[in-house]
mmCIF file of C-alpha atoms in Angstrom:
data_model
loop_
_atom_site.group_PDB
_atom_site.id
_atom_site.type_symbol
_atom_site.label_atom_id
_atom_site.label_comp_id
_atom_site.label_asym_id
_atom_site.label_seq_id
_atom_site.Cartn_x
_atom_site.Cartn_y
_atom_site.Cartn_z
ATOM 1 C CA MET S 1 -22.348 0.562 -13.609
ATOM 2 C CA LEU S 2 -21.212 -1.536 -10.610
ATOM 3 C CA LYS S 3 -23.738 -2.510 -7.958
ATOM 4 C CA ILE S 4 -22.457 -4.148 -4.801
ATOM 5 C CA ASP S 5 -25.578 -5.895 -3.492
ATOM 6 C CA HIS S 6 -25.318 -6.875 0.211
ATOM 7 C CA LEU S 7 -21.960 -8.510 -0.460
ATOM 8 C CA SER S 8 -20.176 -10.607 2.178
ATOM 9 C CA THR S 9 -17.078 -12.738 1.588
ATOM 10 C CA SER S 10 -14.810 -14.894 3.720
ATOM 11 C CA TYR S 11 -11.676 -16.995 3.540
ATOM 12 C CA LYS S 12 -12.011 -20.651 4.497
ATOM 13 C CA THR S 13 -9.229 -21.798 6.831
ATOM 14 C CA ILE S 14 -8.590 -24.832 9.024
ATOM 15 C CA ASP S 15 -9.261 -22.587 12.028
ATOM 16 C CA GLY S 16 -12.616 -21.417 10.696
ATOM 17 C CA ASP S 17 -13.997 -18.755 8.389
ATOM 18 C CA ILE S 18 -12.382 -15.315 8.322
ATOM 19 C CA HIS S 19 -15.029 -12.799 7.276
ATOM 20 C CA VAL S 20 -13.309 -10.103 5.254
ATOM 21 C CA ILE S 21 -16.169 -8.262 3.532
ATOM 22 C CA ASN S 22 -19.278 -7.585 5.606
ATOM 23 C CA ASP S 23 -22.622 -6.785 3.953
ATOM 24 C CA LEU S 24 -21.463 -4.040 1.571
ATOM 25 C CA ASN S 25 -24.316 -2.358 -0.243
ATOM 26 C CA PHE S 26 -23.610 0.623 -2.545
ATOM 27 C CA GLU S 27 -23.212 1.598 -6.203
ATOM 28 C CA ILE S 28 -20.339 2.892 -8.323
ATOM 29 C CA TYR S 29 -21.598 5.125 -11.111
ATOM 30 C CA ASP S 30 -20.791 5.379 -14.790
ATOM 31 C CA ASN S 31 -18.142 7.911 -15.862
ATOM 32 C CA GLU S 32 -16.593 8.575 -12.436
ATOM 33 C CA ILE S 33 -13.343 7.928 -10.619
ATOM 34 C CA PHE S 34 -14.262 6.153 -7.401
ATOM 35 C CA GLY S 35 -11.770 5.715 -4.575
ATOM 36 C CA ILE S 36 -11.551 3.055 -1.869
ATOM 37 C CA ALA S 37 -9.388 3.986 1.118
ATOM 38 C CA GLY S 38 -8.517 2.352 4.415
ATOM 39 C CA GLU S 39 -5.761 0.929 6.563
ATOM 40 C CA SER S 40 -3.813 -2.149 5.497
ATOM 41 C CA GLY S 41 -5.790 -5.335 6.084
ATOM 42 C CA CYS S 42 -9.233 -3.689 5.950
ATOM 43 C CA GLY S 43 -10.333 -5.710 2.898
ATOM 44 C CA LYS S 44 -9.665 -3.280 0.018
ATOM 45 C CA THR S 45 -7.848 -5.761 -2.217
ATOM 46 C CA THR S 46 -10.321 -8.566 -1.437
ATOM 47 C CA LEU S 47 -13.167 -6.261 -2.439
ATOM 48 C CA LEU S 48 -11.447 -5.376 -5.709
ATOM 49 C CA LYS S 49 -10.826 -9.050 -6.509
ATOM 50 C CA THR S 50 -14.485 -9.805 -5.828
ATOM 51 C CA LEU S 51 -15.560 -6.951 -8.116
ATOM 52 C CA TYR S 52 -13.371 -8.466 -10.831
ATOM 53 C CA ASP S 53 -14.748 -11.953 -10.150
ATOM 54 C CA ILE S 54 -11.444 -13.442 -8.973
ATOM 55 C CA VAL S 55 -13.245 -15.525 -6.379
ATOM 56 C CA GLU S 56 -11.295 -18.734 -5.948
ATOM 57 C CA PHE S 57 -10.934 -20.988 -2.912
ATOM 58 C CA PRO S 58 -10.234 -20.225 -0.109
ATOM 59 C CA LEU S 59 -12.095 -16.970 -0.919
ATOM 60 C CA VAL S 60 -15.868 -17.487 -1.192
ATOM 61 C CA ILE S 61 -18.935 -15.260 -1.462
ATOM 62 C CA ASP S 62 -21.141 -15.903 1.574
ATOM 63 C CA GLN S 63 -24.031 -13.731 0.444
ATOM 64 C CA GLY S 64 -24.945 -11.092 -2.097
ATOM 65 C CA LYS S 65 -23.378 -10.405 -5.469
ATOM 66 C CA VAL S 66 -21.740 -7.866 -7.749
ATOM 67 C CA ILE S 67 -23.658 -6.663 -10.817
ATOM 68 C CA LEU S 68 -21.750 -5.125 -13.735
ATOM 69 C CA SER S 69 -24.036 -3.407 -16.227
ATOM 70 C CA GLY S 70 -23.955 -0.643 -18.785
ATOM 71 C CA GLU S 71 -23.658 -0.008 -22.488
ATOM 72 C CA LYS S 72 -20.765 -0.251 -24.924
ATOM 73 C CA ASN S 73 -20.861 0.548 -28.632
ATOM 74 C CA GLY S 74 -24.624 0.954 -28.370
ATOM 75 C CA GLN S 75 -25.102 -2.530 -26.901
ATOM 76 C CA PRO S 76 -26.325 -3.008 -23.304
ATOM 77 C CA PHE S 77 -24.628 -5.620 -21.119
ATOM 78 C CA SER S 78 -25.190 -7.082 -17.673
ATOM 79 C CA PHE S 79 -23.119 -9.639 -15.778
ATOM 80 C CA GLU S 80 -23.271 -10.896 -12.193
ATOM 81 C CA SER S 81 -20.732 -12.556 -9.898
ATOM 82 C CA GLY S 82 -19.636 -15.804 -11.539
ATOM 83 C CA GLU S 83 -20.232 -14.338 -15.016
ATOM 84 C CA ILE S 84 -18.126 -11.156 -14.898
ATOM 85 C CA ARG S 85 -14.970 -13.020 -15.909
ATOM 86 C CA LYS S 86 -16.637 -13.695 -19.281
ATOM 87 C CA THR S 87 -16.228 -10.018 -20.121
ATOM 88 C CA TRP S 88 -12.682 -9.440 -18.829
ATOM 89 C CA TRP S 89 -10.770 -6.887 -20.954
ATOM 90 C CA HIS S 90 -13.933 -6.065 -22.948
ATOM 91 C CA ASN S 91 -16.073 -4.389 -20.280
ATOM 92 C CA ILE S 92 -13.934 -4.629 -17.160
ATOM 93 C CA SER S 93 -10.178 -4.852 -16.583
ATOM 94 C CA TYR S 94 -7.854 -5.021 -13.595
ATOM 95 C CA VAL S 95 -4.522 -3.447 -12.692
ATOM 96 C CA PRO S 96 -3.355 -5.648 -9.790
ATOM 97 C CA GLN S 97 -1.284 -4.624 -6.808
ATOM 98 C CA ALA S 98 2.471 -4.828 -7.518
ATOM 99 C CA ALA S 99 1.569 -4.707 -11.218
ATOM 100 C CA GLN S 100 5.211 -4.133 -12.126
ATOM 101 C CA SER S 101 5.869 -7.833 -11.480
ATOM 102 C CA VAL S 102 2.933 -9.003 -13.622
ATOM 103 C CA LEU S 103 4.715 -8.736 -16.957
ATOM 104 C CA ASN S 104 6.679 -11.749 -18.182
ATOM 105 C CA PRO S 105 10.325 -10.610 -17.921
ATOM 106 C CA ILE S 106 11.576 -12.809 -20.802
ATOM 107 C CA VAL S 107 8.894 -12.016 -23.394
ATOM 108 C CA ARG S 108 8.942 -8.861 -25.496
ATOM 109 C CA LEU S 109 6.107 -6.446 -24.837
ATOM 110 C CA LYS S 110 4.684 -6.741 -28.345
ATOM 111 C CA LYS S 111 4.043 -10.453 -27.762
ATOM 112 C CA GLN S 112 2.372 -9.693 -24.429
ATOM 113 C CA PHE S 113 0.071 -7.162 -26.085
ATOM 114 C CA LEU S 114 -0.834 -9.623 -28.827
ATOM 115 C CA ASP S 115 -1.557 -12.358 -26.301
ATOM 116 C CA SER S 116 -3.856 -10.042 -24.332
ATOM 117 C CA ILE S 117 -6.107 -9.328 -27.323
ATOM 118 C CA PRO S 118 -8.684 -12.087 -27.921
ATOM 119 C CA LYS S 119 -8.568 -13.590 -31.401
ATOM 120 C CA GLU S 120 -12.189 -12.602 -32.071
ATOM 121 C CA ASP S 121 -11.232 -8.959 -31.530
ATOM 122 C CA ARG S 122 -8.387 -9.147 -34.014
ATOM 123 C CA LYS S 123 -10.796 -10.422 -36.681
ATOM 124 C CA ASN S 124 -8.971 -10.598 -40.003
ATOM 125 C CA GLU S 125 -6.109 -8.368 -38.950
ATOM 126 C CA THR S 126 -2.542 -9.389 -39.571
ATOM 127 C CA GLU S 127 -0.126 -9.265 -36.635
ATOM 128 C CA LYS S 128 1.391 -6.082 -38.080
ATOM 129 C CA GLN S 129 -2.009 -4.385 -38.318
ATOM 130 C CA THR S 130 -2.781 -5.229 -34.703
ATOM 131 C CA LEU S 131 0.586 -3.917 -33.566
ATOM 132 C CA ASP S 132 -0.015 -0.747 -35.579
ATOM 133 C CA ARG S 133 -3.212 -0.222 -33.542
ATOM 134 C CA VAL S 134 -1.278 -0.853 -30.333
ATOM 135 C CA SER S 135 1.442 1.592 -31.408
ATOM 136 C CA LYS S 136 -1.116 4.299 -32.121
ATOM 137 C CA TYR S 137 -2.711 3.751 -28.714
ATOM 138 C CA LEU S 138 0.645 3.949 -26.964
ATOM 139 C CA GLU S 139 1.328 7.269 -28.686
ATOM 140 C CA GLU S 140 -2.025 8.573 -27.386
ATOM 141 C CA LEU S 141 -0.765 7.724 -23.900
ATOM 142 C CA SER S 142 2.543 9.528 -24.535
ATOM 143 C CA LEU S 143 4.412 6.208 -24.702
ATOM 144 C CA SER S 144 6.900 5.453 -27.463
ATOM 145 C CA PRO S 145 5.884 2.514 -29.717
ATOM 146 C CA ASP S 146 9.564 1.494 -29.609
ATOM 147 C CA ILE S 147 8.963 -0.087 -26.193
ATOM 148 C CA LEU S 148 7.097 -2.927 -27.915
ATOM 149 C CA GLU S 149 10.479 -4.355 -28.870
ATOM 150 C CA SER S 150 11.694 -4.198 -25.261
ATOM 151 C CA PHE S 151 11.679 -6.774 -22.507
ATOM 152 C CA PRO S 152 10.025 -5.628 -19.236
ATOM 153 C CA PHE S 153 13.308 -5.781 -17.321
ATOM 154 C CA GLN S 154 14.680 -3.103 -19.658
ATOM 155 C CA LEU S 155 12.083 -0.580 -18.454
ATOM 156 C CA SER S 156 11.913 1.448 -15.254
ATOM 157 C CA GLY S 157 9.256 0.711 -12.632
ATOM 158 C CA GLY S 158 7.204 3.708 -13.666
ATOM 159 C CA MET S 159 7.366 2.738 -17.326
ATOM 160 C CA ARG S 160 6.278 -0.839 -16.551
ATOM 161 C CA GLN S 161 3.324 0.550 -14.608
ATOM 162 C CA ARG S 162 2.319 2.673 -17.600
ATOM 163 C CA VAL S 163 2.543 -0.382 -19.855
ATOM 164 C CA ILE S 164 0.279 -2.383 -17.509
ATOM 165 C CA ILE S 165 -2.278 0.424 -17.562
ATOM 166 C CA ALA S 166 -2.060 0.536 -21.375
ATOM 167 C CA LEU S 167 -2.660 -3.234 -21.506
ATOM 168 C CA ALA S 168 -5.642 -2.953 -19.183
ATOM 169 C CA THR S 169 -7.298 -0.142 -21.164
ATOM 170 C CA PHE S 170 -6.466 -1.023 -24.783
ATOM 171 C CA MET S 171 -9.810 -2.813 -25.359
ATOM 172 C CA GLY S 172 -11.725 0.221 -24.047
ATOM 173 C CA PRO S 173 -13.327 -1.433 -20.997
ATOM 174 C CA ARG S 174 -16.194 0.389 -19.320
ATOM 175 C CA VAL S 175 -14.713 -0.265 -15.860
ATOM 176 C CA VAL S 176 -11.042 -0.256 -14.837
ATOM 177 C CA LEU S 177 -10.059 -1.495 -11.366
ATOM 178 C CA ALA S 178 -6.654 -0.334 -10.123
ATOM 179 C CA ASP S 179 -5.176 -1.686 -6.881
ATOM 180 C CA GLU S 180 -2.538 0.645 -5.385
ATOM 181 C CA PRO S 181 -1.386 1.893 -8.832
ATOM 182 C CA THR S 182 1.269 4.234 -7.396
ATOM 183 C CA THR S 183 2.784 2.036 -4.673
ATOM 184 C CA ALA S 184 6.616 1.776 -4.611
ATOM 185 C CA LEU S 185 7.011 4.681 -7.067
ATOM 186 C CA ASP S 186 8.665 8.005 -6.291
ATOM 187 C CA VAL S 187 6.444 11.084 -6.040
ATOM 188 C CA VAL S 188 7.325 12.424 -9.503
ATOM 189 C CA VAL S 189 6.464 9.112 -11.183
ATOM 190 C CA GLN S 190 3.343 8.809 -9.009
ATOM 191 C CA ARG S 191 2.054 12.119 -10.332
ATOM 192 C CA GLY S 192 2.689 10.980 -13.915
ATOM 193 C CA ILE S 193 0.698 7.774 -13.318
ATOM 194 C CA LEU S 194 -2.188 9.682 -11.722
ATOM 195 C CA MET S 195 -2.299 12.174 -14.590
ATOM 196 C CA MET S 196 -2.301 9.259 -17.031
ATOM 197 C CA LEU S 197 -5.255 7.630 -15.252
ATOM 198 C CA MET S 198 -7.214 10.898 -15.247
ATOM 199 C CA ARG S 199 -6.483 11.486 -18.927
ATOM 200 C CA LEU S 200 -7.593 7.944 -19.788
ATOM 201 C CA GLN S 201 -10.836 8.301 -17.849
ATOM 202 C CA LYS S 202 -11.708 11.523 -19.682
ATOM 203 C CA GLN S 203 -10.786 9.953 -23.012
ATOM 204 C CA LEU S 204 -12.731 6.713 -22.517
ATOM 205 C CA LYS S 205 -15.515 8.254 -20.377
ATOM 206 C CA ASN S 206 -15.524 5.079 -18.351
ATOM 207 C CA THR S 207 -15.500 4.229 -14.644
ATOM 208 C CA MET S 208 -12.274 3.858 -12.700
ATOM 209 C CA VAL S 209 -12.056 2.355 -9.229
ATOM 210 C CA ILE S 210 -8.831 3.293 -7.443
ATOM 211 C CA VAL S 211 -7.777 1.456 -4.285
ATOM 212 C CA SER S 212 -5.122 3.208 -2.228
ATOM 213 C CA HIS S 213 -4.198 3.724 1.425
ATOM 214 C CA ASP S 214 -2.770 7.103 0.365
ATOM 215 C CA MET S 215 -5.445 9.730 1.016
ATOM 216 C CA GLY S 216 -3.507 12.198 -1.143
ATOM 217 C CA VAL S 217 -4.121 9.999 -4.195
ATOM 218 C CA HIS S 218 -7.871 10.099 -3.601
ATOM 219 C CA TYR S 219 -7.888 13.849 -3.025
ATOM 220 C CA GLN S 220 -6.131 14.446 -6.350
ATOM 221 C CA ILE S 221 -8.163 12.301 -8.709
ATOM 222 C CA THR S 222 -11.335 10.710 -7.287
ATOM 223 C CA ASN S 223 -14.870 12.106 -7.537
ATOM 224 C CA ARG S 224 -16.386 9.967 -4.778
ATOM 225 C CA MET S 225 -14.797 7.643 -2.275
ATOM 226 C CA ALA S 226 -15.538 4.972 0.308
ATOM 227 C CA ILE S 227 -13.709 4.663 3.619
ATOM 228 C CA MET S 228 -13.251 1.039 4.705
ATOM 229 C CA TYR S 229 -12.580 -0.218 8.192
ATOM 230 C CA SER S 230 -12.244 -3.876 9.194
ATOM 231 C CA GLY S 231 -14.178 -5.251 6.218
ATOM 232 C CA SER S 232 -16.969 -2.658 6.168
ATOM 233 C CA VAL S 233 -17.565 0.631 4.392
ATOM 234 C CA ILE S 234 -18.130 3.130 7.198
ATOM 235 C CA GLU S 235 -18.428 6.316 5.140
ATOM 236 C CA LEU S 236 -19.137 7.076 1.479
ATOM 237 C CA GLY S 237 -19.644 10.323 -0.368
ATOM 238 C CA PRO S 238 -18.097 12.966 -2.640
ATOM 239 C CA THR S 239 -14.347 13.131 -2.066
ATOM 240 C CA GLU S 240 -14.288 16.882 -1.452
ATOM 241 C CA ASP S 241 -17.041 16.589 1.175
ATOM 242 C CA ILE S 242 -15.259 13.749 2.971
ATOM 243 C CA PHE S 243 -12.050 15.764 3.236
ATOM 244 C CA ASN S 244 -13.736 19.058 4.160
ATOM 245 C CA ASP S 245 -16.475 17.692 6.424
ATOM 246 C CA PRO S 246 -15.956 14.039 7.479
ATOM 247 C CA ILE S 247 -18.924 12.732 9.469
ATOM 248 C CA HIS S 248 -17.865 9.317 10.798
ATOM 249 C CA PRO S 249 -15.577 9.451 13.888
ATOM 250 C CA TYR S 250 -12.994 7.245 12.170
ATOM 251 C CA THR S 251 -12.919 9.449 9.062
ATOM 252 C CA GLN S 252 -12.680 12.555 11.229
ATOM 253 C CA MET S 253 -9.640 11.175 13.047
ATOM 254 C CA LEU S 254 -8.122 9.969 9.779
ATOM 255 C CA VAL S 255 -8.503 13.343 8.030
ATOM 256 C CA ASN S 256 -7.347 15.302 11.096
ATOM 257 C CA ALA S 257 -4.143 13.249 11.178
ATOM 258 C CA LEU S 258 -3.217 14.306 7.629
ATOM 259 C CA PRO S 259 -0.511 16.982 7.206
ATOM 260 C CA ARG S 260 -1.673 20.228 5.596
ATOM 261 C CA VAL S 261 0.309 23.053 4.008
ATOM 262 C CA GLY S 262 0.811 25.855 6.529
ATOM 263 C CA ASP S 263 -0.610 23.839 9.442
ATOM 264 C CA LYS S 264 2.062 23.620 12.130
ATOM 265 C CA SER S 265 -0.113 22.013 14.800
ATOM 266 C CA ALA S 266 0.939 18.654 16.210
ATOM 267 C CA LYS S 267 -0.733 15.716 14.506
ATOM 268 C CA VAL S 268 -2.141 12.898 16.612
ATOM 269 C CA GLY S 269 -2.506 9.414 15.199
ATOM 270 C CA ILE S 270 -5.506 7.177 15.798
ATOM 271 C CA PRO S 271 -4.893 5.266 19.058
ATOM 272 C CA GLY S 272 -4.956 1.477 19.115
ATOM 273 C CA ARG S 273 -4.980 -0.777 16.095
ATOM 274 C CA PRO S 274 -7.604 -2.351 13.822
ATOM 275 C CA PRO S 275 -9.136 -5.586 15.141
ATOM 276 C CA ALA S 276 -8.072 -8.946 13.746
ATOM 277 C CA LEU S 277 -10.560 -10.085 11.120
ATOM 278 C CA ALA S 278 -10.437 -13.581 12.617
ATOM 279 C CA SER S 279 -11.812 -12.308 15.948
ATOM 280 C CA PRO S 280 -13.540 -8.932 15.545
ATOM 281 C CA PRO S 281 -15.239 -7.244 18.511
ATOM 282 C CA PRO S 282 -19.051 -7.251 18.807
ATOM 283 C CA GLY S 283 -21.030 -4.245 17.666
ATOM 284 C CA CYS S 284 -19.236 -1.485 15.780
ATOM 285 C CA ARG S 285 -15.730 -2.661 14.982
ATOM 286 C CA PHE S 286 -14.333 0.822 15.478
ATOM 287 C CA ALA S 287 -15.856 1.132 18.972
ATOM 288 C CA PRO S 288 -12.676 0.035 20.865
ATOM 289 C CA ARG S 289 -10.795 2.978 19.294
ATOM 290 C CA CYS S 290 -13.632 5.512 19.129
ATOM 291 C CA PRO S 291 -13.697 8.328 21.709
ATOM 292 C CA LYS S 292 -17.457 8.749 21.143
ATOM 293 C CA ALA S 293 -18.432 5.086 21.580
ATOM 294 C CA THR S 294 -21.404 4.184 23.789
ATOM 295 C CA ASP S 295 -22.608 0.879 25.207
ATOM 296 C CA ARG S 296 -24.853 0.485 22.172
ATOM 297 C CA CYS S 297 -21.841 0.871 19.895
ATOM 298 C CA ARG S 298 -20.126 -2.022 21.675
ATOM 299 C CA LYS S 299 -23.128 -4.313 21.312
ATOM 300 C CA GLU S 300 -24.978 -3.528 18.053
ATOM 301 C CA VAL S 301 -23.672 -3.316 14.512
ATOM 302 C CA PRO S 302 -24.628 0.129 13.112
ATOM 303 C CA GLU S 303 -26.707 0.368 9.957
ATOM 304 C CA PHE S 304 -25.051 1.813 6.849
ATOM 305 C CA ARG S 305 -27.492 4.491 5.708
ATOM 306 C CA GLU S 306 -27.809 7.865 4.023
ATOM 307 C CA ILE S 307 -27.080 10.556 6.620
ATOM 308 C CA ARG S 308 -27.232 13.523 4.268
ATOM 309 C CA PRO S 309 -27.971 13.696 0.531
ATOM 310 C CA GLY S 310 -25.248 11.620 -1.115
ATOM 311 C CA ARG S 311 -23.472 11.006 2.212
ATOM 312 C CA PHE S 312 -23.620 7.527 3.734
ATOM 313 C CA ALA S 313 -22.167 6.247 7.001
ATOM 314 C CA ALA S 314 -22.426 3.415 9.519
ATOM 315 C CA CYS S 315 -22.587 5.013 12.974
ATOM 316 C CA HIS S 316 -25.207 4.801 15.734
ATOM 317 C CA LEU S 317 -24.669 8.438 16.753
ATOM 318 C CA LEU S 318 -25.243 9.673 13.199
ATOM 319 C CA ASN S 319 -28.267 7.401 12.758
ATOM 320 C CA GLU S 320 -29.772 8.812 15.959
ATOM 321 C CA GLU S 321 -29.298 12.362 14.616
ATOM 322 C CA VAL S 322 -31.156 11.418 11.438
ATOM 323 C CA GLN S 323 -34.016 9.933 13.454
ATOM 324 C CA LYS S 324 -34.265 13.048 15.654
ATOM 325 C CA ASN S 325 -34.369 15.308 12.611
ATOM 326 C CA GLY S 326 -37.068 13.162 11.076
#
């Protein structure tokens, strides 16, 4: 469904290029909820924008591309970076970070729904007929059609988030990208949003990509996930396997630092801090914080490869194990 083909991006600045995404090469499958996790500043949002084809100066693609392909209503489609924006809303949609501030506060929601539906998709419908379709869809999402008469400022933060998700999924896109969909919401509302996303994915049988720094979000709803660190994906695999048996040293430290029910042992955070993207260290970028780092780690960039069936990682120690085992 989404193929990230040796993708590298950077931001052009007066002080030089800042490389944010470094040679990412993996696939996101059809009909799955895929998670992207990592510390703030690791490149999660930049990756999501590149997947959605929001590549505007100073952000540029240095190499590689994103390929969006699949089938909708019996018709195959395929778009690459630079073309993906042609199919926005139809085959791919985007729930941006801080989505609650995306809605126009002085325009009623019904007008915002109408404006989001391309004229060619409304065909010969009257405005009332289109709004009737919207109302029916809102009811399927357990939202009252009465909110169409409301202004965004009249709704709570959680309700505005639900409306944004409804806008993004109304056209039945095959891929939905959601950037921190539960940020700034209380835990009760967060659960409601997550349940809504899961229900939508089952209903549409599409692909959802969820970006969040909250590992609990990924554990609850994602099927597979990628762990990002300083612009690179360092581990990728089924979510349950990553939580139960992390293989990359960074993922191990990250998972071990998470609180668990009934576990009263002291939790230790990861020492140090992520490197600045403007001046990353040579070799493995996690090496300065890794207790298992060797001289090779500090000099050579590790290859991202399959370590076990369906499990990928970028680590010299893991690569050496694979080579020893043949």
